[in-house]
Backbone as ProteinMPNN parsed JSONL, in Angstrom:
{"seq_chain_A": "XXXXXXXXXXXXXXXXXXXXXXXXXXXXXXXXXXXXXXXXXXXXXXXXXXXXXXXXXXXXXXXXXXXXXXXXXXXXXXXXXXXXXXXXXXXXXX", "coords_chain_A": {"N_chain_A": [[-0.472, 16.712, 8.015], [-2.952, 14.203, 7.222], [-2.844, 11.026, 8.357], [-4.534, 9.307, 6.676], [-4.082, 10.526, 4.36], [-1.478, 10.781, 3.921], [-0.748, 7.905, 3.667], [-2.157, 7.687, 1.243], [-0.821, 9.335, -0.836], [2.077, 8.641, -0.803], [1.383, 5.591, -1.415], [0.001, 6.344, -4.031], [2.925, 7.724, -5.117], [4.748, 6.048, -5.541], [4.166, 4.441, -8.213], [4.579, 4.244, -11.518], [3.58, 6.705, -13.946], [0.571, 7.152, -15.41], [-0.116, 4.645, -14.549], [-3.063, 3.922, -12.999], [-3.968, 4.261, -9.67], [-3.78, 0.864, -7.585], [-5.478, 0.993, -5.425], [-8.856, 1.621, -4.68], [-9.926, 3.36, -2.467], [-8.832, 4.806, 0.868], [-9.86, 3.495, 4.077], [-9.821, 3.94, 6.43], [-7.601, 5.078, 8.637], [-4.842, 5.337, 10.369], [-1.938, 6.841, 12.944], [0.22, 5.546, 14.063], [2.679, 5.097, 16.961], [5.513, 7.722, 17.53], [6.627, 11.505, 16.244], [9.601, 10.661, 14.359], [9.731, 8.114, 13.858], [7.532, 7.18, 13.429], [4.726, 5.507, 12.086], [2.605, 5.171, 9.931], [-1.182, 3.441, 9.804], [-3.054, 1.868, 7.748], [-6.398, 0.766, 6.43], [-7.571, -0.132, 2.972], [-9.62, -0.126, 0.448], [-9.397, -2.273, -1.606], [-8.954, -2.195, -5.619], [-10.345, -4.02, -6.433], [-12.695, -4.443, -4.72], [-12.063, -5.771, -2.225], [-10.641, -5.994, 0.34], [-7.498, -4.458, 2.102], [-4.978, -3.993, 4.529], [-2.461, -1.869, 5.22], [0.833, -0.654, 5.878], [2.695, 2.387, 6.443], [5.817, 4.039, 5.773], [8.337, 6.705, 6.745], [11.984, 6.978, 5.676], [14.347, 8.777, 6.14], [14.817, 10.072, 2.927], [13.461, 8.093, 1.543], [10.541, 6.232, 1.39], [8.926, 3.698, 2.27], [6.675, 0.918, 2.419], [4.405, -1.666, 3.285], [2.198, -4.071, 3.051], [0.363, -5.816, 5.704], [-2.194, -7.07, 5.808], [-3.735, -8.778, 2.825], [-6.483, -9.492, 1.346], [-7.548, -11.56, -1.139], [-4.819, -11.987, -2.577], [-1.897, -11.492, -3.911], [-1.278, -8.626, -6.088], [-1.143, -7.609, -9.436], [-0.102, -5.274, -12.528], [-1.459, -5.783, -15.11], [-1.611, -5.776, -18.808], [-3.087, -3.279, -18.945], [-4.397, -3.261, -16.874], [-5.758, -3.732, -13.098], [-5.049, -6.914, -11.769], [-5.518, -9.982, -10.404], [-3.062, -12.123, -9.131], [-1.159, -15.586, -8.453], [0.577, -15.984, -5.509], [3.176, -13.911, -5.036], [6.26, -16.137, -4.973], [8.798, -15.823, -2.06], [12.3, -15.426, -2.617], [14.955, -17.376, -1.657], [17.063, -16.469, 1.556], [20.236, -14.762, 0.813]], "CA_chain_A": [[-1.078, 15.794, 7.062], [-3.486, 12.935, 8.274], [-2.462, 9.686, 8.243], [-4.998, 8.858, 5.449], [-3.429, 11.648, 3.145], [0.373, 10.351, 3.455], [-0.372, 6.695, 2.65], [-2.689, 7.799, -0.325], [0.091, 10.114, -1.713], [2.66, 7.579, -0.761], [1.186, 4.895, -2.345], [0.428, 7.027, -5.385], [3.921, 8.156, -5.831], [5.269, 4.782, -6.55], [3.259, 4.089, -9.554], [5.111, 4.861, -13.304], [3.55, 7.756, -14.645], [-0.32, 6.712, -16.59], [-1.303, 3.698, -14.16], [-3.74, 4.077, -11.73], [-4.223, 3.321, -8.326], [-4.32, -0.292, -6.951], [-6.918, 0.983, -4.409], [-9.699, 3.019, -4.542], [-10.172, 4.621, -1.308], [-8.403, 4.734, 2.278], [-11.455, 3.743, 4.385], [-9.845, 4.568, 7.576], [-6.192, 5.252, 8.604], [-4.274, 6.095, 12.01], [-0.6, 7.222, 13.393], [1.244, 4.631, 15.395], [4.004, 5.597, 17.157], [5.536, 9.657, 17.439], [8.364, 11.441, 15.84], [10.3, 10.521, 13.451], [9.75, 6.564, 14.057], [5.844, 6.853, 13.739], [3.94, 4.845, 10.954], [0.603, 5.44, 9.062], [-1.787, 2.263, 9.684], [-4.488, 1.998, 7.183], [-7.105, 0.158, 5.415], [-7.735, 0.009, 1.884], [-10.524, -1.027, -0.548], [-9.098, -2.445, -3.21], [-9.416, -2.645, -7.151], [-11.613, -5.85, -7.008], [-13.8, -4.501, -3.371], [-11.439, -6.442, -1.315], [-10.056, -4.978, 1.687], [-6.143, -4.24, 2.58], [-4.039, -2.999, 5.753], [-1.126, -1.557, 5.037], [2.089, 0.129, 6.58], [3.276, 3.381, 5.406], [6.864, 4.921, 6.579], [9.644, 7.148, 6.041], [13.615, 7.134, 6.46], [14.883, 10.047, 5.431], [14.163, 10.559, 1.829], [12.659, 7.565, 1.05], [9.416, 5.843, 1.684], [8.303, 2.216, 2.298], [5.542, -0.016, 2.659], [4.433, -3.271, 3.52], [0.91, -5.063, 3.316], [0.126, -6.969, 6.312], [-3.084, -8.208, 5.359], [-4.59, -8.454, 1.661], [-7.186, -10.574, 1.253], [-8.134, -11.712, -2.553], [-4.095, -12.24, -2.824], [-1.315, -10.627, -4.531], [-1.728, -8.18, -7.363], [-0.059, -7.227, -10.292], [-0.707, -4.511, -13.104], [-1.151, -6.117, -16.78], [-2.644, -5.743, -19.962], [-3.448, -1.951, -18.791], [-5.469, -3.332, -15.276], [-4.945, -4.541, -12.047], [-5.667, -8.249, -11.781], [-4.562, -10.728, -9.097], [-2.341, -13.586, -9.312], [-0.937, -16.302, -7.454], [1.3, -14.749, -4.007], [4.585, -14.64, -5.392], [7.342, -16.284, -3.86], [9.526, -15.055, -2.243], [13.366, -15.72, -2.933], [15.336, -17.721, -0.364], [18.349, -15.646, 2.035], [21.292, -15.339, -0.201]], "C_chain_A": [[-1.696, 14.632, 7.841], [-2.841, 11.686, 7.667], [-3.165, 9.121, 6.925], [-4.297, 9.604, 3.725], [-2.313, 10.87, 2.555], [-0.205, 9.157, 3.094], [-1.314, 6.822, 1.22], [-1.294, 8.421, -1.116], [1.411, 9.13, -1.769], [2.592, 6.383, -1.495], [0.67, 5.114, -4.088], [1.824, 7.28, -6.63], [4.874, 7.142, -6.344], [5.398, 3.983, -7.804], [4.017, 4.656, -10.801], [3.515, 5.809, -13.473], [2.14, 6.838, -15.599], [-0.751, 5.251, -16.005], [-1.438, 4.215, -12.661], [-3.475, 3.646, -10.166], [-4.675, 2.073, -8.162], [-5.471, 0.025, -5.976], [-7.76, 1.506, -5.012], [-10.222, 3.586, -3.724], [-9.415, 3.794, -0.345], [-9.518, 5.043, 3.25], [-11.23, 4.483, 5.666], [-8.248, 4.26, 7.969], [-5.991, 5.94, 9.905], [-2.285, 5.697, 12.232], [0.04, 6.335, 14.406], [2.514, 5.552, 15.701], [3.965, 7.51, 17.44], [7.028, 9.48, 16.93], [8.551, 10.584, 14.85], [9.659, 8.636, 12.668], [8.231, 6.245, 13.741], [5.739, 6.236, 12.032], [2.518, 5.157, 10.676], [0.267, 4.021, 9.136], [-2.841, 2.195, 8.659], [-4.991, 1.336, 5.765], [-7.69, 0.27, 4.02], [-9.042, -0.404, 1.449], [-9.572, -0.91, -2.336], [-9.049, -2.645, -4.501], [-10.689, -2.964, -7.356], [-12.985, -5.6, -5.315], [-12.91, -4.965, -2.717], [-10.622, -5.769, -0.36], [-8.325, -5.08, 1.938], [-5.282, -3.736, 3.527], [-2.512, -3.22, 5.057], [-0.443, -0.205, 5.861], [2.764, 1.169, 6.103], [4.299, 4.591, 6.271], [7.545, 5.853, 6.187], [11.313, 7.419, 6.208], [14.134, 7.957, 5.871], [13.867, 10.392, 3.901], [13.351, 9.721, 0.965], [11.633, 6.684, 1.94], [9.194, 4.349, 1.587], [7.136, 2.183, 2.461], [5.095, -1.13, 2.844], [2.762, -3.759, 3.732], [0.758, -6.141, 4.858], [-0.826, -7.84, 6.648], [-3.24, -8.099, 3.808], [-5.103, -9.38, 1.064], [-7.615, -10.554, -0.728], [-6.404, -12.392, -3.054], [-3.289, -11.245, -3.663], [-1.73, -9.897, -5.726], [-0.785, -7.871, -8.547], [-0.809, -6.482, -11.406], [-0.473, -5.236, -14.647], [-2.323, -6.254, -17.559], [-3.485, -4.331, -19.489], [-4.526, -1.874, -17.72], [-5.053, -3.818, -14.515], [-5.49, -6.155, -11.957], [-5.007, -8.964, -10.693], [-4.163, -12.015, -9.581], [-1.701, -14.407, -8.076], [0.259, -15.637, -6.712], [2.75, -15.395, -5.202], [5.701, -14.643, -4.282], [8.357, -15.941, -3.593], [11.361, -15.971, -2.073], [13.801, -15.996, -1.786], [16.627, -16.747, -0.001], [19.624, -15.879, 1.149], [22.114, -15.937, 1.204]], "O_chain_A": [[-1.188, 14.14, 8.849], [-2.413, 11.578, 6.518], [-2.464, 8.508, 6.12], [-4.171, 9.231, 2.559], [-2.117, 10.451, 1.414], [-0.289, 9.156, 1.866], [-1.126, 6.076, 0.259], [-0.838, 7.76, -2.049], [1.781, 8.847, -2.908], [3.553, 6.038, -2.183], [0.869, 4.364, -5.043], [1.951, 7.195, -7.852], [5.625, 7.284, -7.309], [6.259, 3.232, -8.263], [3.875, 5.876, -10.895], [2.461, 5.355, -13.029], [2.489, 5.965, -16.394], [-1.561, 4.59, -16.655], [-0.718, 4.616, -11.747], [-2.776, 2.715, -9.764], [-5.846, 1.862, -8.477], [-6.367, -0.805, -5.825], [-7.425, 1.97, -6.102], [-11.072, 4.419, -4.036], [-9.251, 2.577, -0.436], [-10.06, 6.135, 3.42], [-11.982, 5.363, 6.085], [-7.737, 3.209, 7.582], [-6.684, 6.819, 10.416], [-1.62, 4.735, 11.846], [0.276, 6.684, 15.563], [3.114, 6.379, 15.015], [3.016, 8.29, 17.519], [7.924, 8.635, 16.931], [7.678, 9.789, 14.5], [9.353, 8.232, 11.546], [7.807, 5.092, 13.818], [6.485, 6.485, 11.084], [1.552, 5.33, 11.42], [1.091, 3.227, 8.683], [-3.815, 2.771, 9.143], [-4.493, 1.292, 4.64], [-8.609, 1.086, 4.081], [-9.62, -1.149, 2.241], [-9.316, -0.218, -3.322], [-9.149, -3.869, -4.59], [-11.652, -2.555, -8.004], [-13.861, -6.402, -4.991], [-12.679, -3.911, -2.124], [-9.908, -4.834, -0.725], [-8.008, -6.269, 1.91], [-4.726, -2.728, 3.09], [-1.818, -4.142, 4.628], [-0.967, 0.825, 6.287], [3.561, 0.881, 5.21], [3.968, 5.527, 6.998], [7.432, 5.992, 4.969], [11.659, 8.232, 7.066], [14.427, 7.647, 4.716], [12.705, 10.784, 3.804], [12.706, 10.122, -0.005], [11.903, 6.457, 3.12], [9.387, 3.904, 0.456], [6.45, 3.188, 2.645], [5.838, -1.872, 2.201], [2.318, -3.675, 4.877], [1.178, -7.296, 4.78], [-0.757, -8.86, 7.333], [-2.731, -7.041, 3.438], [-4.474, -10.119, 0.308], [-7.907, -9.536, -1.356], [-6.489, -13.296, -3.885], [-3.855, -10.248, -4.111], [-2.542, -10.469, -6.453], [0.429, -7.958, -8.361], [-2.004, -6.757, -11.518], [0.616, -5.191, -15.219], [-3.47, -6.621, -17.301], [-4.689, -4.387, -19.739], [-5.317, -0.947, -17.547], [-4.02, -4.463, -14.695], [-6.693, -6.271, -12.193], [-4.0, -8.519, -10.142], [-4.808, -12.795, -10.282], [-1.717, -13.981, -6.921], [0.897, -14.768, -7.304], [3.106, -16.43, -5.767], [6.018, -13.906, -3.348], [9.137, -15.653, -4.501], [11.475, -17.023, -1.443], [13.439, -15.338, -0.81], [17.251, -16.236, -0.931], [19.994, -17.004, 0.815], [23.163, -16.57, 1.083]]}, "name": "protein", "num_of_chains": 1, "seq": "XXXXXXXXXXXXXXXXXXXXXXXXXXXXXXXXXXXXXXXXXXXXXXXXXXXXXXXXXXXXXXXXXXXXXXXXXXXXXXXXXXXXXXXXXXXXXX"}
């Protein structure tokens, strides 16, 4: 599978059931790493045109991810679209 494949399907399979994709295409995507430990790198276009890199792994049976750029700011899905809102914060160390 290429690197662009897994974080599309990856970031697909997160989604409830009847909403779309936050992106709309993986413009270009590459394999860091080898084995087990390796990561998918790759850029997005998102929703609104705006561009995204993101991180896409796996530990056994489940899957992460992590944004480490996304310009336009956080997003969130409401009222049956994606729209962006202010970054939310995040909760201090218990």
């Amino acid at each position: 599978m290429t690197a662009g494949a897994y974080i599309d399907a990856a970031l697909r399979d997160v989604l409830p059931e009847g909403v779309p994709a936050f992106f709309t295409a993986v413009e270009s995507a590459h394999w860091r790493g080898r084995g087990r430990g390796r990561i998918a790198v790759g850029r997005l276009r998102m929703f609104d045109g705006q561009p995204a890199t993101v991180e896409v792994w796996s530990s056994g049976f489940c899957t992460g991810h992590r944004f480490t750029e996304m310009a336009g700011g956080a997003a969130s899905y409401e009222g049956a679209r994606w729209v962006r809102v202010a970054d939310i914060e995040k909760a201090p160390p218990a």
